[in-house]
Coordinates of C-alpha atoms in Angstrom, one line a residue:
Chain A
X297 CA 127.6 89.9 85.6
X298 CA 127.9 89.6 81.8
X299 CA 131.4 88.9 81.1
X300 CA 134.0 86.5 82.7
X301 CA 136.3 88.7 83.8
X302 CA 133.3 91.3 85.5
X303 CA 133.2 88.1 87.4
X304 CA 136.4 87.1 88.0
X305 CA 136.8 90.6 89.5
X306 CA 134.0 90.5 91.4
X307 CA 134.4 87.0 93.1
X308 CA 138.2 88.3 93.7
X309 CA 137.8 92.1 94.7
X310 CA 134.0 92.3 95.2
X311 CA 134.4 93.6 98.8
X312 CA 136.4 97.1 97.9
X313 CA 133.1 97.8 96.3
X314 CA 130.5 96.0 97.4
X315 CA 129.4 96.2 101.4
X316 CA 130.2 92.4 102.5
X317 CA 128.0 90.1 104.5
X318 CA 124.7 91.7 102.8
X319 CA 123.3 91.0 99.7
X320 CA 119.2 91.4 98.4
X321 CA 116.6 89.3 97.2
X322 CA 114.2 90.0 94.8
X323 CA 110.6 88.1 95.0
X324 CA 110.0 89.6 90.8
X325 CA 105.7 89.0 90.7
X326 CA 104.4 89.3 87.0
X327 CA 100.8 89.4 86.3
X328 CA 99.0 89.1 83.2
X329 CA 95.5 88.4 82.1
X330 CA 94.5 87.0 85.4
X331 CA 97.9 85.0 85.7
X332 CA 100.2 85.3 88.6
X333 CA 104.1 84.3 88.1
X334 CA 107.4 84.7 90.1
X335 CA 110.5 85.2 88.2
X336 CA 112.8 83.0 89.5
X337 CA 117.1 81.6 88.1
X338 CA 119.1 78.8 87.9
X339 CA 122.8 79.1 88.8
X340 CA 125.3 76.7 87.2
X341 CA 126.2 75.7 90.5
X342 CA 123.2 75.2 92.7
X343 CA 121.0 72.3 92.5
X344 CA 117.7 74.2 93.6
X345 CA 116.1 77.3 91.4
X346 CA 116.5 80.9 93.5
X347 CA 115.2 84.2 93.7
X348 CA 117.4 86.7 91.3
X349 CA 119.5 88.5 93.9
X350 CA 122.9 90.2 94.4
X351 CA 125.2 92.7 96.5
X352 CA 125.0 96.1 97.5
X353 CA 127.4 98.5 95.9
X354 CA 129.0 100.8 98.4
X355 CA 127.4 104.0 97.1
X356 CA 124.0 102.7 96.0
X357 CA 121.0 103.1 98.4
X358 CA 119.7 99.3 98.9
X359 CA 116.4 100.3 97.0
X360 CA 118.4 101.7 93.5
X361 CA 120.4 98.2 94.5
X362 CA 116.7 96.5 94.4
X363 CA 116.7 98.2 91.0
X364 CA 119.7 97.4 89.4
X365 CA 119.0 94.1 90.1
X366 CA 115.1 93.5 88.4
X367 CA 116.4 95.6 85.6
X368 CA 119.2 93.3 85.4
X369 CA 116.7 90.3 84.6
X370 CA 113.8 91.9 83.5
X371 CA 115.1 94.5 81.5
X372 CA 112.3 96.8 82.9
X373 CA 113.8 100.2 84.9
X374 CA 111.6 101.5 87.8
X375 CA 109.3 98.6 88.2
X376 CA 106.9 99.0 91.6
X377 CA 109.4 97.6 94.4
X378 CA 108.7 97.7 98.2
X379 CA 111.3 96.0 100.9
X380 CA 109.5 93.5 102.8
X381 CA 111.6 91.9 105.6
X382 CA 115.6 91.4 106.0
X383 CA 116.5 87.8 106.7
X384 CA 119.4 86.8 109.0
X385 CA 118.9 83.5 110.1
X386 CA 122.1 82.0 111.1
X387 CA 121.2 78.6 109.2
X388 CA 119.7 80.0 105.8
X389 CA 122.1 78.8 104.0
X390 CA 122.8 75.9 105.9
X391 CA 120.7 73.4 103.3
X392 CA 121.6 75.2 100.0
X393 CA 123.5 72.2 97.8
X394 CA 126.3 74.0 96.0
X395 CA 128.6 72.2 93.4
X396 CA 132.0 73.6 93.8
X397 CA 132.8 71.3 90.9
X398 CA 130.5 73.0 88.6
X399 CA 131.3 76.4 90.0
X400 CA 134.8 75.8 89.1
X401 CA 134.0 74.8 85.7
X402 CA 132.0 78.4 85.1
X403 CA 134.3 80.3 86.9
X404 CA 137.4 78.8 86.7
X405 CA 138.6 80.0 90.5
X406 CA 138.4 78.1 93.5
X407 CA 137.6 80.4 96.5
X408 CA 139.3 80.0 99.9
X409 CA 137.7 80.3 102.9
X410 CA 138.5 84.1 103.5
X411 CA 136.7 85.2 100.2
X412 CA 134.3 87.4 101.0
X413 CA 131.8 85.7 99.8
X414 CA 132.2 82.7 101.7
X415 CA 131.2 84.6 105.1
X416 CA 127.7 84.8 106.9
X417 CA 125.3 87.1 105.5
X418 CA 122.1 88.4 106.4
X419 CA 119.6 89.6 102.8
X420 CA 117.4 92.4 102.4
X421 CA 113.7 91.2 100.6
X422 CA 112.3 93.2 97.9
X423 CA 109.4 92.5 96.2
X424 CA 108.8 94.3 92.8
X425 CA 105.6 93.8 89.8
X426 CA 105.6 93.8 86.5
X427 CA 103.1 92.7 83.4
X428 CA 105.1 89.4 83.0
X429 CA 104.0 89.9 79.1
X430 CA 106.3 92.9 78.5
X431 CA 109.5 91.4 80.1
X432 CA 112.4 89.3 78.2
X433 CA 114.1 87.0 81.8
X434 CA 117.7 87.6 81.0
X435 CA 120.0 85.2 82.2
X436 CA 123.9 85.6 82.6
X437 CA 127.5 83.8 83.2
X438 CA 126.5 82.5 86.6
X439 CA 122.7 82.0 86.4
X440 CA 122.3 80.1 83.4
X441 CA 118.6 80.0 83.3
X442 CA 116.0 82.7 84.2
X443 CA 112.2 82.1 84.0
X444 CA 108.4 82.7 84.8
X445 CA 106.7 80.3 87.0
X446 CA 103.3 79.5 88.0
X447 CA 102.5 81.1 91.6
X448 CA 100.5 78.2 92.1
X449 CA 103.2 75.7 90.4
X450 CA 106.5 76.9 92.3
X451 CA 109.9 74.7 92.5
X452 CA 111.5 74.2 96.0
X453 CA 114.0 76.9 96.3
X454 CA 117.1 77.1 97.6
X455 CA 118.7 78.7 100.8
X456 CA 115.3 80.1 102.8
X457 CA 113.8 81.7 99.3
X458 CA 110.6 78.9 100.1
X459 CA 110.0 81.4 103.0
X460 CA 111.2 84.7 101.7
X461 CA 108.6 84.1 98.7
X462 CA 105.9 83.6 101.3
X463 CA 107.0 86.5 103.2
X464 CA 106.7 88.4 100.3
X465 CA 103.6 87.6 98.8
X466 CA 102.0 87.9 102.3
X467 CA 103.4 91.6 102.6
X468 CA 102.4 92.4 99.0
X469 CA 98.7 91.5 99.6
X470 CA 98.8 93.3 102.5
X471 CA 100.0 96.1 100.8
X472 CA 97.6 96.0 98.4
X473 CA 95.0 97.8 100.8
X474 CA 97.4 100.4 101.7
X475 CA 98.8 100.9 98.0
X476 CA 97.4 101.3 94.5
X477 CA 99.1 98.8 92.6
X478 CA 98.1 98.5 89.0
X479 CA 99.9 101.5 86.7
X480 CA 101.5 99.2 84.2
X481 CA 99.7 96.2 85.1
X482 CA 97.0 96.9 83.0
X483 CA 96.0 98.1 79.3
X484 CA 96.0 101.9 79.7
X485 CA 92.6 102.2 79.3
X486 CA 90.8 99.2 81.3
X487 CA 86.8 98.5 82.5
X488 CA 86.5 97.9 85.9
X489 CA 86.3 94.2 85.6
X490 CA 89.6 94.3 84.4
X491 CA 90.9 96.2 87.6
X492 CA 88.7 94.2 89.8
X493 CA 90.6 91.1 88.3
X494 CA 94.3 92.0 88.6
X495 CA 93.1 92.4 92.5
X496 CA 91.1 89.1 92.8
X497 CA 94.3 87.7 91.4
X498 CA 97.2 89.5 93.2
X499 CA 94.8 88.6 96.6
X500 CA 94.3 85.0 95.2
X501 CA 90.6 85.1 96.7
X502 CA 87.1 86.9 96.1
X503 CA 86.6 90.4 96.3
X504 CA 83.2 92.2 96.2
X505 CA 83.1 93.7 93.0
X506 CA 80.3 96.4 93.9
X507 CA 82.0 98.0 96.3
X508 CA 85.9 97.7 95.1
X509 CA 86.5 99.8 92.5
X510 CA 84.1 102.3 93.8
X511 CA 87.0 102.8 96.6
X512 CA 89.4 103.7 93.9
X513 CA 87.2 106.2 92.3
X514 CA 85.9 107.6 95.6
X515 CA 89.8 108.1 96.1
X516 CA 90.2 110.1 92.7
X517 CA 92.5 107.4 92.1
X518 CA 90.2 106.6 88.8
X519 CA 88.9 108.4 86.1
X520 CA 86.0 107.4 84.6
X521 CA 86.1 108.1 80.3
X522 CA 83.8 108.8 78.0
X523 CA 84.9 105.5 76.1
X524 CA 83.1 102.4 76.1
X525 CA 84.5 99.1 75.4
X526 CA 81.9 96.9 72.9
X527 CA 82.4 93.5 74.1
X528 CA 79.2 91.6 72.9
X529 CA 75.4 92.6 72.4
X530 CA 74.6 94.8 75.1
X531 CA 77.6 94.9 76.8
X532 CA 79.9 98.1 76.2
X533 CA 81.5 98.7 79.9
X534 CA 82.6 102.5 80.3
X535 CA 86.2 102.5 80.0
X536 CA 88.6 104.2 83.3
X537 CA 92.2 105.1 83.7
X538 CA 94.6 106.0 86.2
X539 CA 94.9 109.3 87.8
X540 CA 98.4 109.6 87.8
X541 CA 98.9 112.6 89.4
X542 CA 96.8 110.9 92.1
X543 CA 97.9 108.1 91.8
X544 CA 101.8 108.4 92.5
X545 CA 100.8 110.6 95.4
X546 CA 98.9 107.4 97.1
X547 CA 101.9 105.4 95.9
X548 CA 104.0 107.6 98.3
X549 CA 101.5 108.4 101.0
X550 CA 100.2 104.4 101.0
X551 CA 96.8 105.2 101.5
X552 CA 94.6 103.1 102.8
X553 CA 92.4 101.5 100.2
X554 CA 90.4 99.3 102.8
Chain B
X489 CA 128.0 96.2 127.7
X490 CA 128.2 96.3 131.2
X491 CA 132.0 96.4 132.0
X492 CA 134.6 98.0 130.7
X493 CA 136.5 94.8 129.3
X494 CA 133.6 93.8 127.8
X495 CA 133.8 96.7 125.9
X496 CA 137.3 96.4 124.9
X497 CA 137.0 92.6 123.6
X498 CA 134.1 94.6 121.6
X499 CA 135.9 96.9 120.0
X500 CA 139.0 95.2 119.5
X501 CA 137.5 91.4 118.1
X502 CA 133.9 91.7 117.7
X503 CA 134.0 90.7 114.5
X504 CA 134.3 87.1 115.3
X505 CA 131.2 87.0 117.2
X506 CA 129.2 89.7 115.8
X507 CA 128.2 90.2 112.0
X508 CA 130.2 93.0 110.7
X509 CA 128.5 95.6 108.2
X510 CA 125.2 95.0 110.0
X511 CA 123.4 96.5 113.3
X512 CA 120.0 96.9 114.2
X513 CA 118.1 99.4 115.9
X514 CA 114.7 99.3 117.7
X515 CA 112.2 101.8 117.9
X516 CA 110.5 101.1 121.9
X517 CA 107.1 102.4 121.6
X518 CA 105.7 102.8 125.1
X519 CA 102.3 103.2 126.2
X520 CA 100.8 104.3 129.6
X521 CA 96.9 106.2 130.2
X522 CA 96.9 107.5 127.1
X523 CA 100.5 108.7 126.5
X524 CA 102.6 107.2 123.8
X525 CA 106.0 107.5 124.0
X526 CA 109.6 106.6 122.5
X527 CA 112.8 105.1 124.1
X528 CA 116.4 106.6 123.3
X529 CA 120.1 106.4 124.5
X530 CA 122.3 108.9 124.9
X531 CA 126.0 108.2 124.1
X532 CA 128.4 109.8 125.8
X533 CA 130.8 110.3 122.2
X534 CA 127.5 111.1 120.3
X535 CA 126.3 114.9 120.8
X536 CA 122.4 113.9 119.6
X537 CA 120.4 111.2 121.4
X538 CA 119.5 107.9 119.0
X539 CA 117.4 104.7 118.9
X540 CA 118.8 101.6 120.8
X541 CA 120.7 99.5 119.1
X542 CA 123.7 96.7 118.7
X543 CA 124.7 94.1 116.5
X544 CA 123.2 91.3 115.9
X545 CA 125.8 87.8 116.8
X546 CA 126.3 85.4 114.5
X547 CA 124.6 82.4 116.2
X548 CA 121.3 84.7 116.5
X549 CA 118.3 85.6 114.8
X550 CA 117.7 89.1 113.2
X551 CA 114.6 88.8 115.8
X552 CA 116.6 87.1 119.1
X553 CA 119.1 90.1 118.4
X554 CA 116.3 92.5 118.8
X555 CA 114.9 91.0 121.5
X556 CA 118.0 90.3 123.7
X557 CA 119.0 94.6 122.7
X558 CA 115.3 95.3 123.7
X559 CA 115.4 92.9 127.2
X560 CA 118.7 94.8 127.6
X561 CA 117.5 98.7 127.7
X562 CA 113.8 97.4 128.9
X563 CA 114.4 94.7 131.5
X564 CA 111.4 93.1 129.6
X565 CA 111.6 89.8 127.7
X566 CA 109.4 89.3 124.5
X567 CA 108.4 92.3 124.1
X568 CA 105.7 92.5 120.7
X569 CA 108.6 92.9 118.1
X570 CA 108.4 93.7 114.9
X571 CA 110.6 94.1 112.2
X572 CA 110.0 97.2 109.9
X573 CA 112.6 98.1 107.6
X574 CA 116.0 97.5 106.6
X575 CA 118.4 101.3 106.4
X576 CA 121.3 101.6 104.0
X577 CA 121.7 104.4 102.1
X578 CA 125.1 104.9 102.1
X579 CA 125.1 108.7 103.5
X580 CA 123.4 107.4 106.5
X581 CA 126.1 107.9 109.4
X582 CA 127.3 111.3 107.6
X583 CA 125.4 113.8 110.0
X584 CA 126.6 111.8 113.2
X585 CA 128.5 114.1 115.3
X586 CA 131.1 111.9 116.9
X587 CA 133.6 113.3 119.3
X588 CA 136.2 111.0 119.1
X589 CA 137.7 112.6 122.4
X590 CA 135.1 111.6 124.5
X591 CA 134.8 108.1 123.3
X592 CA 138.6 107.9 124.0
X593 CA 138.1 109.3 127.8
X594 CA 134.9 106.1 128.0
X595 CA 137.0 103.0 126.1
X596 CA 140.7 104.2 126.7
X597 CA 141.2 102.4 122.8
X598 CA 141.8 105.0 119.7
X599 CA 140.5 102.8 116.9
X600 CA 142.1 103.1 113.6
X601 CA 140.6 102.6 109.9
X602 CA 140.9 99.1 109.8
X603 CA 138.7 98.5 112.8
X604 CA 135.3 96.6 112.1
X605 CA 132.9 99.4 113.5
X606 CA 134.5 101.8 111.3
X607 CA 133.4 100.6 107.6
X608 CA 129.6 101.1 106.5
X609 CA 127.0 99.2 108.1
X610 CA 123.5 98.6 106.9
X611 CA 120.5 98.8 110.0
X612 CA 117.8 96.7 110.4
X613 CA 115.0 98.4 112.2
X614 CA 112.8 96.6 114.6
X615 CA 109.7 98.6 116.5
X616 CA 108.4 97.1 120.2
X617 CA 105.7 98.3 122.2
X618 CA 105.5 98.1 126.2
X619 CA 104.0 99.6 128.8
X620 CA 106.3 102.2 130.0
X621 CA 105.4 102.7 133.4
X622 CA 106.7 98.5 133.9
X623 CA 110.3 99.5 132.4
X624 CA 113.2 100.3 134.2
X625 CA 115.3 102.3 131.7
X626 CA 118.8 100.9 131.6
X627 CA 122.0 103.0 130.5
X628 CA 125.5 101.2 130.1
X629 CA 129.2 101.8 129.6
X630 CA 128.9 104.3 126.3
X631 CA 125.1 105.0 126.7
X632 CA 125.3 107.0 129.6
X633 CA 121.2 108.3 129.4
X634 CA 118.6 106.3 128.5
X635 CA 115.0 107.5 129.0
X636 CA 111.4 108.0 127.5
X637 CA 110.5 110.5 125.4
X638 CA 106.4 111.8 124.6
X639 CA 106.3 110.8 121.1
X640 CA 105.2 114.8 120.4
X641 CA 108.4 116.0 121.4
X642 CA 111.3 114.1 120.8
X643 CA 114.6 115.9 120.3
X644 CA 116.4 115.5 116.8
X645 CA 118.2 112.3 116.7
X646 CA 121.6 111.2 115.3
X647 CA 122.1 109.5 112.1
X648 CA 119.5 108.1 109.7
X649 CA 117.4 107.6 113.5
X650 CA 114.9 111.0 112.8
X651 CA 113.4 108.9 109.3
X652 CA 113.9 105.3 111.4
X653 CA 111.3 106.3 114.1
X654 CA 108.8 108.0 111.3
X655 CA 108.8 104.7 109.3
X656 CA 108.5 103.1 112.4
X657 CA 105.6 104.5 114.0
X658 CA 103.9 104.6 110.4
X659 CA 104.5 100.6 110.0
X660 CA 103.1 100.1 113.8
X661 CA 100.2 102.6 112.7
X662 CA 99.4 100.3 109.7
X663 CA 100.1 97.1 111.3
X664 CA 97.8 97.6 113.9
X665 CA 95.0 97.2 111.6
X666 CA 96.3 93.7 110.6
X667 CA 97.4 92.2 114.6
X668 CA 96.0 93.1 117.6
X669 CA 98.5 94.9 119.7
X670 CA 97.5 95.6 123.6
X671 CA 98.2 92.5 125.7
X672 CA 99.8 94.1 128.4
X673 CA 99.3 97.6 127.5
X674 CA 96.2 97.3 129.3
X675 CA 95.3 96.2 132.7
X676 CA 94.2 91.9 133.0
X677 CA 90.7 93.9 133.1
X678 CA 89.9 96.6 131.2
X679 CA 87.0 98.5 130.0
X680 CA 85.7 99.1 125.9
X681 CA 86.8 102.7 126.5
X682 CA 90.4 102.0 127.9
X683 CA 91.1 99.6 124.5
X684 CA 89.7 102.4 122.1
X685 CA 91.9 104.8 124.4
X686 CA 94.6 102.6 123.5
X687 CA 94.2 102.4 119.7
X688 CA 93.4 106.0 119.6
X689 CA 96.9 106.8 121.4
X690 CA 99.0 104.3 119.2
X691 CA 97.0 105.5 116.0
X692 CA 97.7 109.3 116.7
X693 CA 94.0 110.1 115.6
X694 CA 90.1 109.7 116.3
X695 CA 88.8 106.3 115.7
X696 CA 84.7 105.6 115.5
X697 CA 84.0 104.3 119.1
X698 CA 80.9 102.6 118.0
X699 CA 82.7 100.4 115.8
X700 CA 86.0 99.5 117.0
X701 CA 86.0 97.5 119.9
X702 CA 83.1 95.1 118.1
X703 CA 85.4 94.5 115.3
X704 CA 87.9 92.7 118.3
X705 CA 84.9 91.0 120.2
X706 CA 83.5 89.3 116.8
X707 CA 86.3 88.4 116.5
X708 CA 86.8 86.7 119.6
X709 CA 90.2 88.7 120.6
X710 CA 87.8 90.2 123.1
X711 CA 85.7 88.3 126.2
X712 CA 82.8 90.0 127.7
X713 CA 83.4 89.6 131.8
X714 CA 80.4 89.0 133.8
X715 CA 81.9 91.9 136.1
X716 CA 81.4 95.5 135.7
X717 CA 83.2 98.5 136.9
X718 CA 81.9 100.9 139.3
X719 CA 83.3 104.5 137.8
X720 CA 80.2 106.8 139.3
X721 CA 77.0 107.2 139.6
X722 CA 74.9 105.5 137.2
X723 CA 78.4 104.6 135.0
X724 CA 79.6 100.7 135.7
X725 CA 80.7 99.6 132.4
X726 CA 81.5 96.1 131.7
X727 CA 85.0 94.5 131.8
X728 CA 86.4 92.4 129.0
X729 CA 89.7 91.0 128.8
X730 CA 91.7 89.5 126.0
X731 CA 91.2 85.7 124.8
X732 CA 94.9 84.8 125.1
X733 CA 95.0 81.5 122.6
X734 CA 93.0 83.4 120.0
X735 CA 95.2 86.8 120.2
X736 CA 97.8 84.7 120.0
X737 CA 96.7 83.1 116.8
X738 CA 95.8 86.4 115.0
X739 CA 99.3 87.6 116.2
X740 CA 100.8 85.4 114.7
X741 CA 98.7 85.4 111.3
X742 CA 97.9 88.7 111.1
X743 CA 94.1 88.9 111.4
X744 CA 93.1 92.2 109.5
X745 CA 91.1 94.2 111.8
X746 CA 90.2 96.8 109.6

């Protein structure tokens, strides 16, 4: 939405269009050098930060939806994105504090109560990752501020985003036994310590490093180089990188990495 | 939808009690001695067979929607219930053979364009698991058959409902590594071979015999019984059963088994 008349339109004829009563959340993760973060906005309107979301155009699938919208604030197409859960709760919305004041002021249309946007609606949970370090957060007319956060450091969210971000990072490090995550994530030639990172800090716990990577390259998942990387006196660890013939085809199969 | 004007008030103002643009469908997984099988309906204005399903009311949960459409085809309340993914791509009712005769001859209502059920809806797809020799099929008003299917020979389905039951029994496969699954699948008392039977059956493949069923006892899902079985000469294995408040707890945490 990057014009005030897009929105104007959208607010006014959104559901000729867009399917009404679902829209999609996106729980954005960004890793970097051992750092974790969650992409997260700031509508003019709403007291609380939210996960970036939106609607469903009538002749998208909901995962080139998912798309549109991380490329919308990340300005990265294609990114790794899974759904994880649909939430419908008939309350999760019930203790989001929305200024119709301010939303007036941005918008400069006061919606009645048969807008389509006013109804119930149930959201479909997407969780995507990204190197944080390669994005620009690109905020618009309604979401006036769009930033990294801390994993560790998060601001309560509004509507039920405080659960749909649990829900999602609970389904993504589940995931990440059935999934190689990592293309992208990572230098494109890395050691194995580097790899063995990203993990420890996507799972936010301990791996064992002996046996871990070995996985990957038992898998074919991981090519070892002829490269080393000199990192001190007597330390130049080989250098690997992905398989991505492999890789993509574990992507779609999810195989299972535990 | 057990009567007739039920089924009217339905069709002609379910929109003020139900979510439009929204339905759910629930792959039933049942299990019996080794045989693994899948619940469908037959509707009498729909030439294939599909997946149960309804709509989910607005004063419900995605998951007390599930479980009330479950209850309703199963006779079985709480039923293991799982949500697995949410189906929208915008082709997926296209296939659908609908005789709009025959639907006329059930509802005696010809619906016009305008009508709720008639604009795209988006499915959220929930998988159960029972045993199905406890179920008493149910049919209704428009689902005039409903009945179990072996798992290895379903017939094609209508709608997106062919790629809904492969995602689903590839989520339950997956997911069964994370929760134990088998309270009532199995008898109160049951033998180490009759669990691995179990896991084996929902898994589709071979699973180390050795290995499995320790993974649940250290665990403490399983209890080791004090009683044995009598099954022949020189064969009386030992009966375990299932430690109800710490299933429970790795239910509802999603212990990893694997």
């Amino acid at each position: 939405m990057q014009t005030e008349e897009q929105l104007r339109d959208f607010i006014l004829n959104g559901q000729l269009y867009y399917i009404p009563h679902v829209s999609l959340d996106c729980a954005i993760f960004g890793y970097h050098e051992q750092q974790l973060k969650l992409l997260l906005i700031k509508h003019k309107a709403i007291k609380d930060w939210c996960l970036p979301g939106g609607y469903i155009k009538r002749t998208e699938t909901l995962v080139q939806a998912a798309n549109r919208n991380v490329k919308e604030r990340t300005g990265i197409d294609n990114l790794f994105l899974q759904q994880f859960k649909t939430f419908g709760d008939p309350d999760r919305a019930k203790t989001s504090q929305f200024d119709e004041d301010k939303w007036f002021e941005t918008v400069g249309i006061r919606i009645d109560k048969t807008n389509w946007l006013i109804d119930q609606t149930i959201s479909v949970g997407f969780y995507a990752i990204t190197d944080f370090s390669r994005t620009e957060p690109q905020s618009d007319v309604l979401a006036v501020q769009c930033a990294w956060f801390d994993i560790d450091s998060l601001p309560k969210l509004d509507f039920d985003h405080d659960e749909m971000v649990k829900e999602a990072l609970h389904t993504m490090r589940v995931q990440l036994y059935h999934y190689p995550i990592g293309y992208n994530l990572l230098p494109e030639k890395f050691t194995l310590s580097e790899i063995h990172a990203l993990y420890e800090t996507l799972l936010g716990k301990k791996l064992d490093i002996s046996n871990f990577p070995k996985k990957l390259i038992a898998l074919g998942l991981l090519k070892k180089l002829d490269e080393k990387r000199s990192i001190g006196a007597h330390r130049s660890p080989h250098l690997y990188m992905f398989d991505k013939e492999k890789y993509d085809e574990a992507l779609k199969e999810g195989l299972v990495l535990s």
